[in-house]
């Protein structure tokens, strides 16, 4: 070894080449770990990226890259033996740094640089954290593509290095089966990579199946909506409905489909066990009922009975829920949307009062006094206000017959009559 270059058959470079070959074998053993980063979660029907494996593979890759970088540095200082037409010996030893660099740049330099670029680490620690959840699949595909592209040059470099060692004296070549061992290692590494690729392809296949299932389900829903819309249009044409009324019906059907995706909520709840159905209704509606002063003093049995009787209703913007002086046949508990409640006090000249009701409010409280008053007649009470929707409204309705049923089943409601009269006065 000279002061400026390394002799290709010198003891230092011979030892280093053996170490570097072993590091390359270890590196190509580590790279397939990146293929196992996607993990299937069958319980949640999804896949996710294993963060611990990401960090482990990246750290191991970092250490193997250090050996690769050192190898690139040594290549610029390693002299080589060039054939000479004027001599008949083994050749001329070239120690010129410029000639060495030119030779290396024209052979394996680009392959070595590409193989050592920390692209997987950049994707994992820089690109991936800044992506939205919908873009993680793209990052995963990019990472796998990079690992495959960098794996080939890393694997290709092992064979020339081994041949370079075997052309010189070294421990690795003193046994006749050294080449067979290396070939076996390469075969095992190839099997390791094929297994990792097979695992990755199985992940991709399962992901594709999930996507196809979702798209088929969405397509069926869309087809169901299209058929129902066509049937509705045929019915409206058969009944000779005016165009403005047709448009209101279409808007209501579109809004209802958007909110429920074609799912019949009442039918869904009816197919559930009673205790589960009650728990769901209580979760959805109890807070709405408790906004009514009269219901605050009721026990759980009465509240559960009222929750069981609530029905979901939808109104589109501009709908008239009830007019002043019309019979009140339900109480309405608003979940979402805005409602305008107004009165002229029975048509009195110059009198007008209005309120805006929103989520958590209710209307139709005339039913409370009516259902609890023993002197009330069988006819429904008249509304004191006109109620129109200012936006699309989602609400729950408690109908008069259902409130009457609860009153019949639980006579203790009668004890709350003074409180109900006090709250309505």
mmCIF file of C-alpha atoms in Angstrom:
data_model
loop_
_atom_site.group_PDB
_atom_site.id
_atom_site.type_symbol
_atom_site.label_atom_id
_atom_site.label_comp_id
_atom_site.label_asym_id
_atom_site.label_seq_id
_atom_site.Cartn_x
_atom_site.Cartn_y
_atom_site.Cartn_z
ATOM 1 C CA UNK A 1 0.000 0.000 0.000
ATOM 2 C CA UNK A 2 1.370 3.416 -0.993
ATOM 3 C CA UNK A 3 0.782 6.670 0.763
ATOM 4 C CA UNK A 4 -1.836 7.701 -1.752
ATOM 5 C CA UNK A 5 -3.420 4.509 -3.121
ATOM 6 C CA UNK A 6 -4.397 1.023 -2.006
ATOM 7 C CA UNK A 7 -2.864 -1.989 -3.692
ATOM 8 C CA UNK A 8 -5.623 -4.272 -5.092
ATOM 9 C CA UNK A 9 -3.861 -7.367 -3.723
ATOM 10 C CA UNK A 10 -2.695 -5.785 -0.509
ATOM 11 C CA UNK A 11 -3.678 -7.293 2.838
ATOM 12 C CA UNK A 12 -5.819 -4.325 3.862
ATOM 13 C CA UNK A 13 -7.959 -4.324 0.730
ATOM 14 C CA UNK A 14 -8.221 -8.122 0.762
ATOM 15 C CA UNK A 15 -9.569 -8.009 4.317
ATOM 16 C CA UNK A 16 -11.855 -5.111 3.490
ATOM 17 C CA UNK A 17 -13.301 -6.862 0.430
ATOM 18 C CA UNK A 18 -14.206 -9.879 2.545
ATOM 19 C CA UNK A 19 -15.865 -7.644 5.126
ATOM 20 C CA UNK A 20 -17.706 -5.746 2.406
ATOM 21 C CA UNK A 21 -18.963 -8.934 0.731
ATOM 22 C CA UNK A 22 -20.354 -10.075 4.082
ATOM 23 C CA UNK A 23 -21.966 -6.650 4.607
ATOM 24 C CA UNK A 24 -23.527 -6.856 1.121
ATOM 25 C CA UNK A 25 -24.943 -10.283 1.916
ATOM 26 C CA UNK A 26 -26.345 -8.900 5.158
ATOM 27 C CA UNK A 27 -27.712 -5.827 3.328
ATOM 28 C CA UNK A 28 -29.608 -7.863 0.755
ATOM 29 C CA UNK A 29 -30.948 -9.924 3.666
ATOM 30 C CA UNK A 30 -32.222 -6.778 5.397
ATOM 31 C CA UNK A 31 -33.855 -5.057 2.412
ATOM 32 C CA UNK A 32 -36.734 -7.583 2.076
ATOM 33 C CA UNK A 33 -37.835 -6.553 5.585
ATOM 34 C CA UNK A 34 -39.345 -3.456 3.958
ATOM 35 C CA UNK A 35 -41.805 -5.725 2.129
ATOM 36 C CA UNK A 36 -43.233 -6.894 5.474
ATOM 37 C CA UNK A 37 -44.062 -3.371 6.691
ATOM 38 C CA UNK A 38 -47.706 -3.527 5.427
ATOM 39 C CA UNK A 39 -49.712 -5.624 7.885
ATOM 40 C CA UNK A 40 -53.288 -6.881 7.524
ATOM 41 C CA UNK A 41 -55.794 -6.246 10.325
ATOM 42 C CA UNK A 42 -58.671 -8.638 9.613
ATOM 43 C CA UNK A 43 -60.662 -7.458 12.642
ATOM 44 C CA UNK A 44 -60.994 -3.923 11.229
ATOM 45 C CA UNK A 45 -60.811 -4.985 7.558
ATOM 46 C CA UNK A 46 -57.829 -2.769 6.831
ATOM 47 C CA UNK A 47 -54.074 -2.774 6.510
ATOM 48 C CA UNK A 48 -51.577 -0.548 8.264
ATOM 49 C CA UNK A 49 -47.816 0.123 8.292
ATOM 50 C CA UNK A 50 -45.819 -1.505 11.089
ATOM 51 C CA UNK A 51 -43.938 1.447 12.627
ATOM 52 C CA UNK A 52 -41.565 -0.713 14.684
ATOM 53 C CA UNK A 53 -40.523 -2.711 11.634
ATOM 54 C CA UNK A 54 -40.080 0.518 9.668
ATOM 55 C CA UNK A 55 -37.639 1.837 12.258
ATOM 56 C CA UNK A 56 -35.813 -1.498 12.618
ATOM 57 C CA UNK A 57 -35.345 -1.959 8.869
ATOM 58 C CA UNK A 58 -34.252 1.668 8.430
ATOM 59 C CA UNK A 59 -31.656 1.474 11.210
ATOM 60 C CA UNK A 60 -30.208 -1.782 9.851
ATOM 61 C CA UNK A 61 -30.177 -0.279 6.366
ATOM 62 C CA UNK A 62 -28.303 2.757 7.721
ATOM 63 C CA UNK A 63 -25.478 0.613 9.123
ATOM 64 C CA UNK A 64 -25.108 -1.381 5.902
ATOM 65 C CA UNK A 65 -25.043 1.888 3.939
ATOM 66 C CA UNK A 66 -22.023 2.991 6.001
ATOM 67 C CA UNK A 67 -20.045 0.018 4.654
ATOM 68 C CA UNK A 68 -21.176 0.862 1.130
ATOM 69 C CA UNK A 69 -20.069 4.496 1.485
ATOM 70 C CA UNK A 70 -16.657 3.375 2.773
ATOM 71 C CA UNK A 71 -16.389 1.012 -0.186
ATOM 72 C CA UNK A 72 -17.055 3.884 -2.618
ATOM 73 C CA UNK A 73 -14.359 5.976 -0.912
ATOM 74 C CA UNK A 74 -11.852 3.115 -1.093
ATOM 75 C CA UNK A 75 -12.620 2.574 -4.789
ATOM 76 C CA UNK A 76 -11.312 6.062 -5.584
ATOM 77 C CA UNK A 77 -8.026 5.128 -3.844
ATOM 78 C CA UNK A 78 -7.612 1.577 -5.136
ATOM 79 C CA UNK A 79 -5.010 1.148 -7.849
ATOM 80 C CA UNK A 80 -5.573 -1.408 -10.574
ATOM 81 C CA UNK A 81 -3.497 -3.610 -12.863
ATOM 82 C CA UNK A 82 -3.809 -2.642 -16.503
ATOM 83 C CA UNK A 83 -2.659 -4.843 -19.357
ATOM 84 C CA UNK A 84 0.280 -3.552 -21.309
ATOM 85 C CA UNK A 85 1.084 -4.439 -24.950
ATOM 86 C CA UNK A 86 4.808 -3.890 -24.337
ATOM 87 C CA UNK A 87 5.184 -6.281 -21.433
ATOM 88 C CA UNK A 88 4.476 -9.963 -21.045
ATOM 89 C CA UNK A 89 3.962 -10.039 -17.289
ATOM 90 C CA UNK A 90 0.729 -9.671 -15.369
ATOM 91 C CA UNK A 91 0.301 -6.046 -16.332
ATOM 92 C CA UNK A 92 1.109 -2.542 -15.161
ATOM 93 C CA UNK A 93 -0.020 -1.253 -11.782
ATOM 94 C CA UNK A 94 -1.850 2.048 -12.306
ATOM 95 C CA UNK A 95 -1.590 4.354 -9.275
ATOM 96 C CA UNK A 96 -2.608 7.633 -10.860
ATOM 97 C CA UNK A 97 -5.579 9.006 -8.898
ATOM 98 C CA UNK A 98 -7.127 10.565 -11.999
ATOM 99 C CA UNK A 99 -6.940 7.319 -13.965
ATOM 100 C CA UNK A 100 -8.320 5.378 -11.004
ATOM 101 C CA UNK A 101 -11.271 7.758 -10.645
ATOM 102 C CA UNK A 102 -11.953 7.735 -14.399
ATOM 103 C CA UNK A 103 -11.977 3.935 -14.462
ATOM 104 C CA UNK A 104 -14.290 3.660 -11.446
ATOM 105 C CA UNK A 105 -16.653 6.369 -12.721
ATOM 106 C CA UNK A 106 -17.013 4.471 -16.005
ATOM 107 C CA UNK A 107 -17.756 1.101 -14.369
ATOM 108 C CA UNK A 108 -19.555 0.589 -11.074
ATOM 109 C CA UNK A 109 -19.747 4.114 -9.664
ATOM 110 C CA UNK A 110 -23.334 4.898 -10.729
ATOM 111 C CA UNK A 111 -24.519 1.456 -9.583
ATOM 112 C CA UNK A 112 -22.871 1.901 -6.179
ATOM 113 C CA UNK A 113 -24.228 5.435 -5.697
ATOM 114 C CA UNK A 114 -27.742 4.393 -6.647
ATOM 115 C CA UNK A 115 -27.573 1.394 -4.313
ATOM 116 C CA UNK A 116 -26.468 3.508 -1.342
ATOM 117 C CA UNK A 117 -28.971 6.371 -1.700
ATOM 118 C CA UNK A 118 -31.137 6.509 1.487
ATOM 119 C CA UNK A 119 -34.375 6.613 -0.502
ATOM 120 C CA UNK A 120 -36.352 4.183 1.730
ATOM 121 C CA UNK A 121 -35.469 6.243 4.813
ATOM 122 C CA UNK A 122 -36.531 9.446 3.062
ATOM 123 C CA UNK A 123 -39.909 7.934 2.150
ATOM 124 C CA UNK A 124 -40.484 6.591 5.682
ATOM 125 C CA UNK A 125 -39.317 9.539 7.776
ATOM 126 C CA UNK A 126 -39.846 12.540 5.469
ATOM 127 C CA UNK A 127 -42.500 11.843 2.844
ATOM 128 C CA UNK A 128 -44.874 9.462 4.628
ATOM 129 C CA UNK A 129 -45.600 11.589 7.784
ATOM 130 C CA UNK A 130 -46.755 14.491 5.578
ATOM 131 C CA UNK A 131 -49.227 12.440 3.555
ATOM 132 C CA UNK A 132 -52.960 12.206 4.062
ATOM 133 C CA UNK A 133 -54.378 8.824 5.004
ATOM 134 C CA UNK A 134 -55.716 8.316 1.476
ATOM 135 C CA UNK A 135 -52.186 8.736 0.054
ATOM 136 C CA UNK A 136 -50.437 6.219 2.335
ATOM 137 C CA UNK A 137 -51.064 3.424 -0.185
ATOM 138 C CA UNK A 138 -49.183 5.413 -2.839
ATOM 139 C CA UNK A 139 -46.245 5.916 -0.449
ATOM 140 C CA UNK A 140 -46.227 2.198 0.264
ATOM 141 C CA UNK A 141 -46.059 1.384 -3.452
ATOM 142 C CA UNK A 142 -43.273 3.926 -3.988
ATOM 143 C CA UNK A 143 -41.299 2.458 -1.087
ATOM 144 C CA UNK A 144 -41.616 -1.060 -2.449
ATOM 145 C CA UNK A 145 -40.571 0.098 -5.937
ATOM 146 C CA UNK A 146 -37.474 1.838 -4.531
ATOM 147 C CA UNK A 147 -36.433 -1.199 -2.485
ATOM 148 C CA UNK A 148 -36.765 -3.497 -5.514
ATOM 149 C CA UNK A 149 -34.783 -1.112 -7.738
ATOM 150 C CA UNK A 150 -32.005 -0.754 -5.162
ATOM 151 C CA UNK A 151 -31.961 -4.454 -4.359
ATOM 152 C CA UNK A 152 -30.774 -5.529 -7.800
ATOM 153 C CA UNK A 153 -27.536 -3.474 -7.906
ATOM 154 C CA UNK A 154 -26.738 -4.553 -4.348
ATOM 155 C CA UNK A 155 -27.148 -8.175 -5.362
ATOM 156 C CA UNK A 156 -25.240 -7.739 -8.631
ATOM 157 C CA UNK A 157 -22.186 -6.280 -6.846
ATOM 158 C CA UNK A 158 -21.646 -9.402 -4.734
ATOM 159 C CA UNK A 159 -20.514 -11.611 -7.611
ATOM 160 C CA UNK A 160 -17.755 -9.316 -9.025
ATOM 161 C CA UNK A 161 -16.386 -8.732 -5.541
ATOM 162 C CA UNK A 162 -16.278 -12.452 -4.904
ATOM 163 C CA UNK A 163 -14.436 -13.043 -8.194
ATOM 164 C CA UNK A 164 -12.009 -10.267 -7.308
ATOM 165 C CA UNK A 165 -11.245 -11.988 -4.011
ATOM 166 C CA UNK A 166 -10.812 -15.414 -5.603
ATOM 167 C CA UNK A 167 -8.241 -14.014 -8.019
ATOM 168 C CA UNK A 168 -6.050 -13.159 -5.045
ATOM 169 C CA UNK A 169 -4.922 -15.131 -2.050
ATOM 170 C CA UNK A 170 -7.445 -15.038 0.762
ATOM 171 C CA UNK A 171 -8.994 -17.099 3.508
ATOM 172 C CA UNK A 172 -12.281 -17.309 1.734
ATOM 173 C CA UNK A 173 -10.764 -19.239 -1.186
ATOM 174 C CA UNK A 174 -8.669 -21.755 0.739
ATOM 175 C CA UNK A 175 -11.538 -24.262 0.812
ATOM 176 C CA UNK A 176 -12.920 -25.800 -2.397
ATOM 177 C CA UNK A 177 -16.550 -25.388 -1.360
ATOM 178 C CA UNK A 178 -16.368 -21.608 -0.797
ATOM 179 C CA UNK A 179 -17.948 -20.898 -4.192
ATOM 180 C CA UNK A 180 -20.721 -23.397 -3.537
ATOM 181 C CA UNK A 181 -21.449 -21.727 -0.210
ATOM 182 C CA UNK A 182 -21.679 -18.319 -1.849
ATOM 183 C CA UNK A 183 -23.972 -19.640 -4.580
ATOM 184 C CA UNK A 184 -26.133 -21.256 -1.919
ATOM 185 C CA UNK A 185 -26.321 -17.954 -0.013
ATOM 186 C CA UNK A 186 -27.372 -16.142 -3.168
ATOM 187 C CA UNK A 187 -30.001 -18.810 -3.800
ATOM 188 C CA UNK A 188 -31.320 -18.466 -0.236
ATOM 189 C CA UNK A 189 -31.388 -14.686 -0.566
ATOM 190 C CA UNK A 190 -33.344 -14.990 -3.810
ATOM 191 C CA UNK A 191 -35.811 -17.310 -2.059
ATOM 192 C CA UNK A 192 -36.088 -14.790 0.788
ATOM 193 C CA UNK A 193 -36.900 -12.028 -1.684
ATOM 194 C CA UNK A 194 -39.442 -14.159 -3.532
ATOM 195 C CA UNK A 195 -41.159 -14.974 -0.244
ATOM 196 C CA UNK A 196 -41.271 -11.289 0.691
ATOM 197 C CA UNK A 197 -42.643 -10.379 -2.737
ATOM 198 C CA UNK A 198 -45.257 -13.122 -2.443
ATOM 199 C CA UNK A 199 -46.333 -11.714 0.928
ATOM 200 C CA UNK A 200 -46.537 -8.228 -0.555
ATOM 201 C CA UNK A 201 -48.577 -9.498 -3.504
ATOM 202 C CA UNK A 202 -50.979 -11.213 -1.097
ATOM 203 C CA UNK A 203 -51.429 -7.877 0.709
ATOM 204 C CA UNK A 204 -52.086 -6.160 -2.600
ATOM 205 C CA UNK A 205 -54.564 -8.851 -3.582
ATOM 206 C CA UNK A 206 -56.488 -8.582 -0.335
ATOM 207 C CA UNK A 207 -56.542 -4.803 -0.603
ATOM 208 C CA UNK A 208 -57.853 -5.091 -4.166
ATOM 209 C CA UNK A 209 -60.581 -7.497 -3.021
ATOM 210 C CA UNK A 210 -61.673 -5.075 -0.306
ATOM 211 C CA UNK A 211 -61.775 -2.231 -2.817
ATOM 212 C CA UNK A 212 -63.779 -4.302 -5.310
ATOM 213 C CA UNK A 213 -66.233 -5.291 -2.589
ATOM 214 C CA UNK A 214 -66.691 -1.662 -1.586
ATOM 215 C CA UNK A 215 -67.151 -0.520 -5.183
ATOM 216 C CA UNK A 216 -69.658 -3.289 -5.850
ATOM 217 C CA UNK A 217 -71.593 -2.336 -2.729
ATOM 218 C CA UNK A 218 -71.545 1.332 -3.710
ATOM 219 C CA UNK A 219 -72.646 0.422 -7.239
ATOM 220 C CA UNK A 220 -75.535 -1.633 -5.901
ATOM 221 C CA UNK A 221 -76.634 1.296 -3.739
ATOM 222 C CA UNK A 222 -76.459 3.647 -6.701
ATOM 223 C CA UNK A 223 -78.397 1.212 -8.865
ATOM 224 C CA UNK A 224 -81.028 0.842 -6.153
ATOM 225 C CA UNK A 225 -81.337 4.626 -5.916
ATOM 226 C CA UNK A 226 -81.602 4.917 -9.703
ATOM 227 C CA UNK A 227 -84.374 2.306 -9.893
ATOM 228 C CA UNK A 228 -86.283 3.908 -7.018
ATOM 229 C CA UNK A 229 -85.919 7.352 -8.632
ATOM 230 C CA UNK A 230 -87.215 5.960 -11.923
ATOM 231 C CA UNK A 231 -90.222 4.342 -10.217
ATOM 232 C CA UNK A 232 -90.981 7.580 -8.381
ATOM 233 C CA UNK A 233 -90.857 9.568 -11.626
ATOM 234 C CA UNK A 234 -93.209 7.088 -13.292
ATOM 235 C CA UNK A 235 -95.657 7.348 -10.395
ATOM 236 C CA UNK A 236 -95.566 11.164 -10.428
ATOM 237 C CA UNK A 237 -96.192 11.210 -14.178
ATOM 238 C CA UNK A 238 -99.048 8.741 -13.811
ATOM 239 C CA UNK A 239 -100.644 10.980 -11.172
ATOM 240 C CA UNK A 240 -100.101 14.082 -13.358
ATOM 241 C CA UNK A 241 -98.394 15.981 -10.558
ATOM 242 C CA UNK A 242 -97.278 19.545 -11.359
ATOM 243 C CA UNK A 243 -93.587 20.125 -12.040
ATOM 244 C CA UNK A 244 -92.942 22.153 -8.873
ATOM 245 C CA UNK A 245 -94.389 19.346 -6.743
ATOM 246 C CA UNK A 246 -92.313 16.779 -8.626
ATOM 247 C CA UNK A 247 -89.178 18.790 -7.897
ATOM 248 C CA UNK A 248 -89.988 18.945 -4.180
ATOM 249 C CA UNK A 249 -90.477 15.170 -4.090
ATOM 250 C CA UNK A 250 -87.209 14.568 -5.930
ATOM 251 C CA UNK A 251 -85.364 16.889 -3.554
ATOM 252 C CA UNK A 252 -86.831 15.116 -0.519
ATOM 253 C CA UNK A 253 -85.929 11.670 -1.861
ATOM 254 C CA UNK A 254 -82.405 12.828 -2.675
ATOM 255 C CA UNK A 255 -81.958 14.291 0.798
ATOM 256 C CA UNK A 256 -83.344 11.185 2.472
ATOM 257 C CA UNK A 257 -81.031 8.962 0.438
ATOM 258 C CA UNK A 258 -78.063 11.171 1.256
ATOM 259 C CA UNK A 259 -78.785 10.954 4.982
ATOM 260 C CA UNK A 260 -79.593 7.239 5.193
ATOM 261 C CA UNK A 261 -77.831 5.755 2.110
ATOM 262 C CA UNK A 262 -81.008 3.808 1.462
ATOM 263 C CA UNK A 263 -81.026 2.163 4.910
ATOM 264 C CA UNK A 264 -84.431 1.915 6.565
ATOM 265 C CA UNK A 265 -83.523 2.975 10.098
ATOM 266 C CA UNK A 266 -86.778 1.833 11.653
ATOM 267 C CA UNK A 267 -86.572 -1.599 10.021
ATOM 268 C CA UNK A 268 -82.938 -1.899 11.116
ATOM 269 C CA UNK A 269 -83.855 -1.122 14.728
ATOM 270 C CA UNK A 270 -86.848 -3.450 14.693
ATOM 271 C CA UNK A 271 -84.582 -6.382 13.805
ATOM 272 C CA UNK A 272 -82.385 -5.757 16.859
ATOM 273 C CA UNK A 273 -83.053 -7.180 20.344
ATOM 274 C CA UNK A 274 -85.279 -5.037 22.516
ATOM 275 C CA UNK A 275 -82.587 -4.077 25.030
ATOM 276 C CA UNK A 276 -80.172 -3.072 22.255
ATOM 277 C CA UNK A 277 -82.875 -1.136 20.424
ATOM 278 C CA UNK A 278 -83.752 0.690 23.631
ATOM 279 C CA UNK A 279 -80.100 1.527 24.342
ATOM 280 C CA UNK A 280 -79.698 3.010 20.862
ATOM 281 C CA UNK A 281 -82.896 5.044 21.082
ATOM 282 C CA UNK A 282 -81.933 6.258 24.558
ATOM 283 C CA UNK A 283 -78.510 7.329 23.315
ATOM 284 C CA UNK A 284 -79.997 9.207 20.354
ATOM 285 C CA UNK A 285 -83.085 10.748 21.915
ATOM 286 C CA UNK A 286 -82.803 11.043 25.698
ATOM 287 C CA UNK A 287 -80.982 14.373 25.596
ATOM 288 C CA UNK A 288 -83.726 15.736 23.307
ATOM 289 C CA UNK A 289 -86.490 14.625 25.664
ATOM 290 C CA UNK A 290 -84.742 16.115 28.677
ATOM 291 C CA UNK A 291 -84.984 19.567 27.064
ATOM 292 C CA UNK A 292 -88.716 19.457 27.846
ATOM 293 C CA UNK A 293 -89.228 20.680 31.451
ATOM 294 C CA UNK A 294 -92.028 18.202 32.078
ATOM 295 C CA UNK A 295 -89.900 15.198 31.123
ATOM 296 C CA UNK A 296 -87.077 16.124 33.496
ATOM 297 C CA UNK A 297 -89.021 14.709 36.462
ATOM 298 C CA UNK A 298 -89.912 11.390 34.848
ATOM 299 C CA UNK A 299 -88.345 8.116 35.937
ATOM 300 C CA UNK A 300 -86.352 5.885 33.595
ATOM 301 C CA UNK A 301 -89.261 3.616 32.712
ATOM 302 C CA UNK A 302 -91.331 6.491 31.370
ATOM 303 C CA UNK A 303 -88.365 7.968 29.505
ATOM 304 C CA UNK A 304 -87.554 4.584 27.961
ATOM 305 C CA UNK A 305 -91.145 4.213 26.829
ATOM 306 C CA UNK A 306 -91.052 7.653 25.197
ATOM 307 C CA UNK A 307 -87.689 6.912 23.524
ATOM 308 C CA UNK A 308 -89.100 3.679 22.097
ATOM 309 C CA UNK A 309 -91.919 5.621 20.440
ATOM 310 C CA UNK A 310 -89.821 8.297 18.769
ATOM 311 C CA UNK A 311 -89.636 8.032 14.969
ATOM 312 C CA UNK A 312 -86.967 9.618 12.699
ATOM 313 C CA UNK A 313 -88.269 12.187 10.204
ATOM 314 C CA UNK A 314 -86.607 14.298 7.501
ATOM 315 C CA UNK A 315 -87.723 17.612 6.020
ATOM 316 C CA UNK A 316 -86.168 19.511 3.142
ATOM 317 C CA UNK A 317 -85.689 23.268 3.088
ATOM 318 C CA UNK A 318 -88.928 25.215 2.603
ATOM 319 C CA UNK A 319 -91.253 22.499 3.930
ATOM 320 C CA UNK A 320 -94.272 23.482 6.008
ATOM 321 C CA UNK A 321 -94.446 21.172 9.019
ATOM 322 C CA UNK A 322 -97.692 22.573 10.449
ATOM 323 C CA UNK A 323 -99.873 25.642 10.018
ATOM 324 C CA UNK A 324 -101.483 27.740 12.673
ATOM 325 C CA UNK A 325 -104.905 26.401 13.705
ATOM 326 C CA UNK A 326 -104.178 22.965 12.188
ATOM 327 C CA UNK A 327 -104.477 19.940 14.512
ATOM 328 C CA UNK A 328 -101.197 19.067 16.276
ATOM 329 C CA UNK A 329 -100.536 15.370 15.717
ATOM 330 C CA UNK A 330 -96.915 15.169 16.869
ATOM 331 C CA UNK A 331 -94.133 16.727 18.896
ATOM 332 C CA UNK A 332 -90.976 17.375 16.960
ATOM 333 C CA UNK A 333 -87.481 17.149 18.508
ATOM 334 C CA UNK A 334 -84.877 18.757 16.241
ATOM 335 C CA UNK A 335 -81.473 17.092 15.843
ATOM 336 C CA UNK A 336 -80.060 19.138 12.948
ATOM 337 C CA UNK A 337 -81.246 22.098 10.931
ATOM 338 C CA UNK A 338 -83.196 25.297 11.570
ATOM 339 C CA UNK A 339 -86.951 25.851 11.826
ATOM 340 C CA UNK A 340 -88.971 29.071 11.810
ATOM 341 C CA UNK A 341 -91.882 29.080 14.288
ATOM 342 C CA UNK A 342 -94.275 32.029 13.928
ATOM 343 C CA UNK A 343 -97.745 33.065 15.090
ATOM 344 C CA UNK A 344 -100.343 35.747 14.366
ATOM 345 C CA UNK A 345 -102.278 34.924 17.561
ATOM 346 C CA UNK A 346 -105.254 33.525 15.698
ATOM 347 C CA UNK A 347 -105.026 35.997 12.821
ATOM 348 C CA UNK A 348 -105.186 39.112 14.983
ATOM 349 C CA UNK A 349 -104.451 42.194 12.902
ATOM 350 C CA UNK A 350 -100.975 43.647 13.353
ATOM 351 C CA UNK A 351 -99.748 40.791 15.565
ATOM 352 C CA UNK A 352 -96.755 38.709 14.497
ATOM 353 C CA UNK A 353 -94.211 36.799 16.536
ATOM 354 C CA UNK A 354 -91.487 34.443 15.340
ATOM 355 C CA UNK A 355 -88.721 32.292 16.782
ATOM 356 C CA UNK A 356 -85.922 30.280 15.199
ATOM 357 C CA UNK A 357 -85.589 26.730 16.489
ATOM 358 C CA UNK A 358 -82.394 24.739 16.016
ATOM 359 C CA UNK A 359 -80.817 21.462 17.069
ATOM 360 C CA UNK A 360 -81.930 20.495 20.595
ATOM 361 C CA UNK A 361 -85.179 22.526 20.466
ATOM 362 C CA UNK A 362 -88.693 21.123 20.123
ATOM 363 C CA UNK A 363 -92.157 22.178 18.983
ATOM 364 C CA UNK A 364 -95.705 20.826 19.259
ATOM 365 C CA UNK A 365 -95.812 21.127 23.051
ATOM 366 C CA UNK A 366 -99.599 21.639 22.857
ATOM 367 C CA UNK A 367 -99.869 17.844 22.937
ATOM 368 C CA UNK A 368 -98.515 17.696 26.501
ATOM 369 C CA UNK A 369 -101.413 19.556 28.041
ATOM 370 C CA UNK A 370 -103.906 17.809 25.780
ATOM 371 C CA UNK A 371 -102.819 14.259 26.613
ATOM 372 C CA UNK A 372 -102.701 14.857 30.378
ATOM 373 C CA UNK A 373 -105.869 16.878 30.772
ATOM 374 C CA UNK A 374 -108.762 14.556 31.768
ATOM 375 C CA UNK A 375 -111.255 17.133 30.527
ATOM 376 C CA UNK A 376 -109.755 17.334 27.017
ATOM 377 C CA UNK A 377 -111.890 16.104 24.161
ATOM 378 C CA UNK A 378 -110.816 13.312 21.838
ATOM 379 C CA UNK A 379 -109.974 15.708 19.000
ATOM 380 C CA UNK A 380 -106.383 16.886 18.744
ATOM 381 C CA UNK A 381 -105.413 20.367 19.958
ATOM 382 C CA UNK A 382 -104.966 23.181 17.466
ATOM 383 C CA UNK A 383 -101.525 24.580 16.747
ATOM 384 C CA UNK A 384 -100.846 28.098 17.943
ATOM 385 C CA UNK A 385 -97.966 28.574 15.503
ATOM 386 C CA UNK A 386 -96.954 27.978 11.899
ATOM 387 C CA UNK A 387 -93.750 25.973 11.587
ATOM 388 C CA UNK A 388 -91.602 26.029 8.407
ATOM 389 C CA UNK A 389 -88.130 24.667 7.760
ATOM 390 C CA UNK A 390 -85.341 27.138 6.989
ATOM 391 C CA UNK A 391 -82.906 24.379 5.957
ATOM 392 C CA UNK A 392 -82.821 20.624 5.615
ATOM 393 C CA UNK A 393 -83.956 19.234 8.959
ATOM 394 C CA UNK A 394 -83.337 15.917 10.699
ATOM 395 C CA UNK A 395 -85.580 15.304 13.705
ATOM 396 C CA UNK A 396 -87.453 12.771 15.817
ATOM 397 C CA UNK A 397 -91.225 12.821 16.079
ATOM 398 C CA UNK A 398 -93.393 11.730 19.012
ATOM 399 C CA UNK A 399 -96.875 11.223 17.602
ATOM 400 C CA UNK A 400 -100.064 11.956 19.495
ATOM 401 C CA UNK A 401 -101.197 8.325 19.536
ATOM 402 C CA UNK A 402 -97.827 7.218 20.894
ATOM 403 C CA UNK A 403 -97.921 9.831 23.659
ATOM 404 C CA UNK A 404 -101.455 8.728 24.448
ATOM 405 C CA UNK A 405 -100.296 5.110 24.595
ATOM 406 C CA UNK A 406 -97.589 6.004 27.112
ATOM 407 C CA UNK A 407 -100.174 7.924 29.123
ATOM 408 C CA UNK A 408 -102.429 4.879 29.140
ATOM 409 C CA UNK A 409 -99.668 2.507 30.181
ATOM 410 C CA UNK A 410 -98.232 4.775 32.878
ATOM 411 C CA UNK A 411 -100.965 6.502 34.776
ATOM 412 C CA UNK A 412 -98.479 8.289 36.959
ATOM 413 C CA UNK A 413 -98.127 10.824 34.178
ATOM 414 C CA UNK A 414 -101.308 12.335 35.543
ATOM 415 C CA UNK A 415 -99.405 13.479 38.614
ATOM 416 C CA UNK A 416 -97.375 15.810 36.421
ATOM 417 C CA UNK A 417 -100.391 17.741 35.145
ATOM 418 C CA UNK A 418 -99.860 20.782 37.446
ATOM 419 C CA UNK A 419 -96.261 21.076 36.270
ATOM 420 C CA UNK A 420 -97.316 20.771 32.628
ATOM 421 C CA UNK A 421 -99.966 23.500 33.057
ATOM 422 C CA UNK A 422 -97.455 25.699 34.826
ATOM 423 C CA UNK A 423 -94.865 25.340 32.041
ATOM 424 C CA UNK A 424 -97.444 26.114 29.334
ATOM 425 C CA UNK A 425 -98.820 29.229 31.006
#
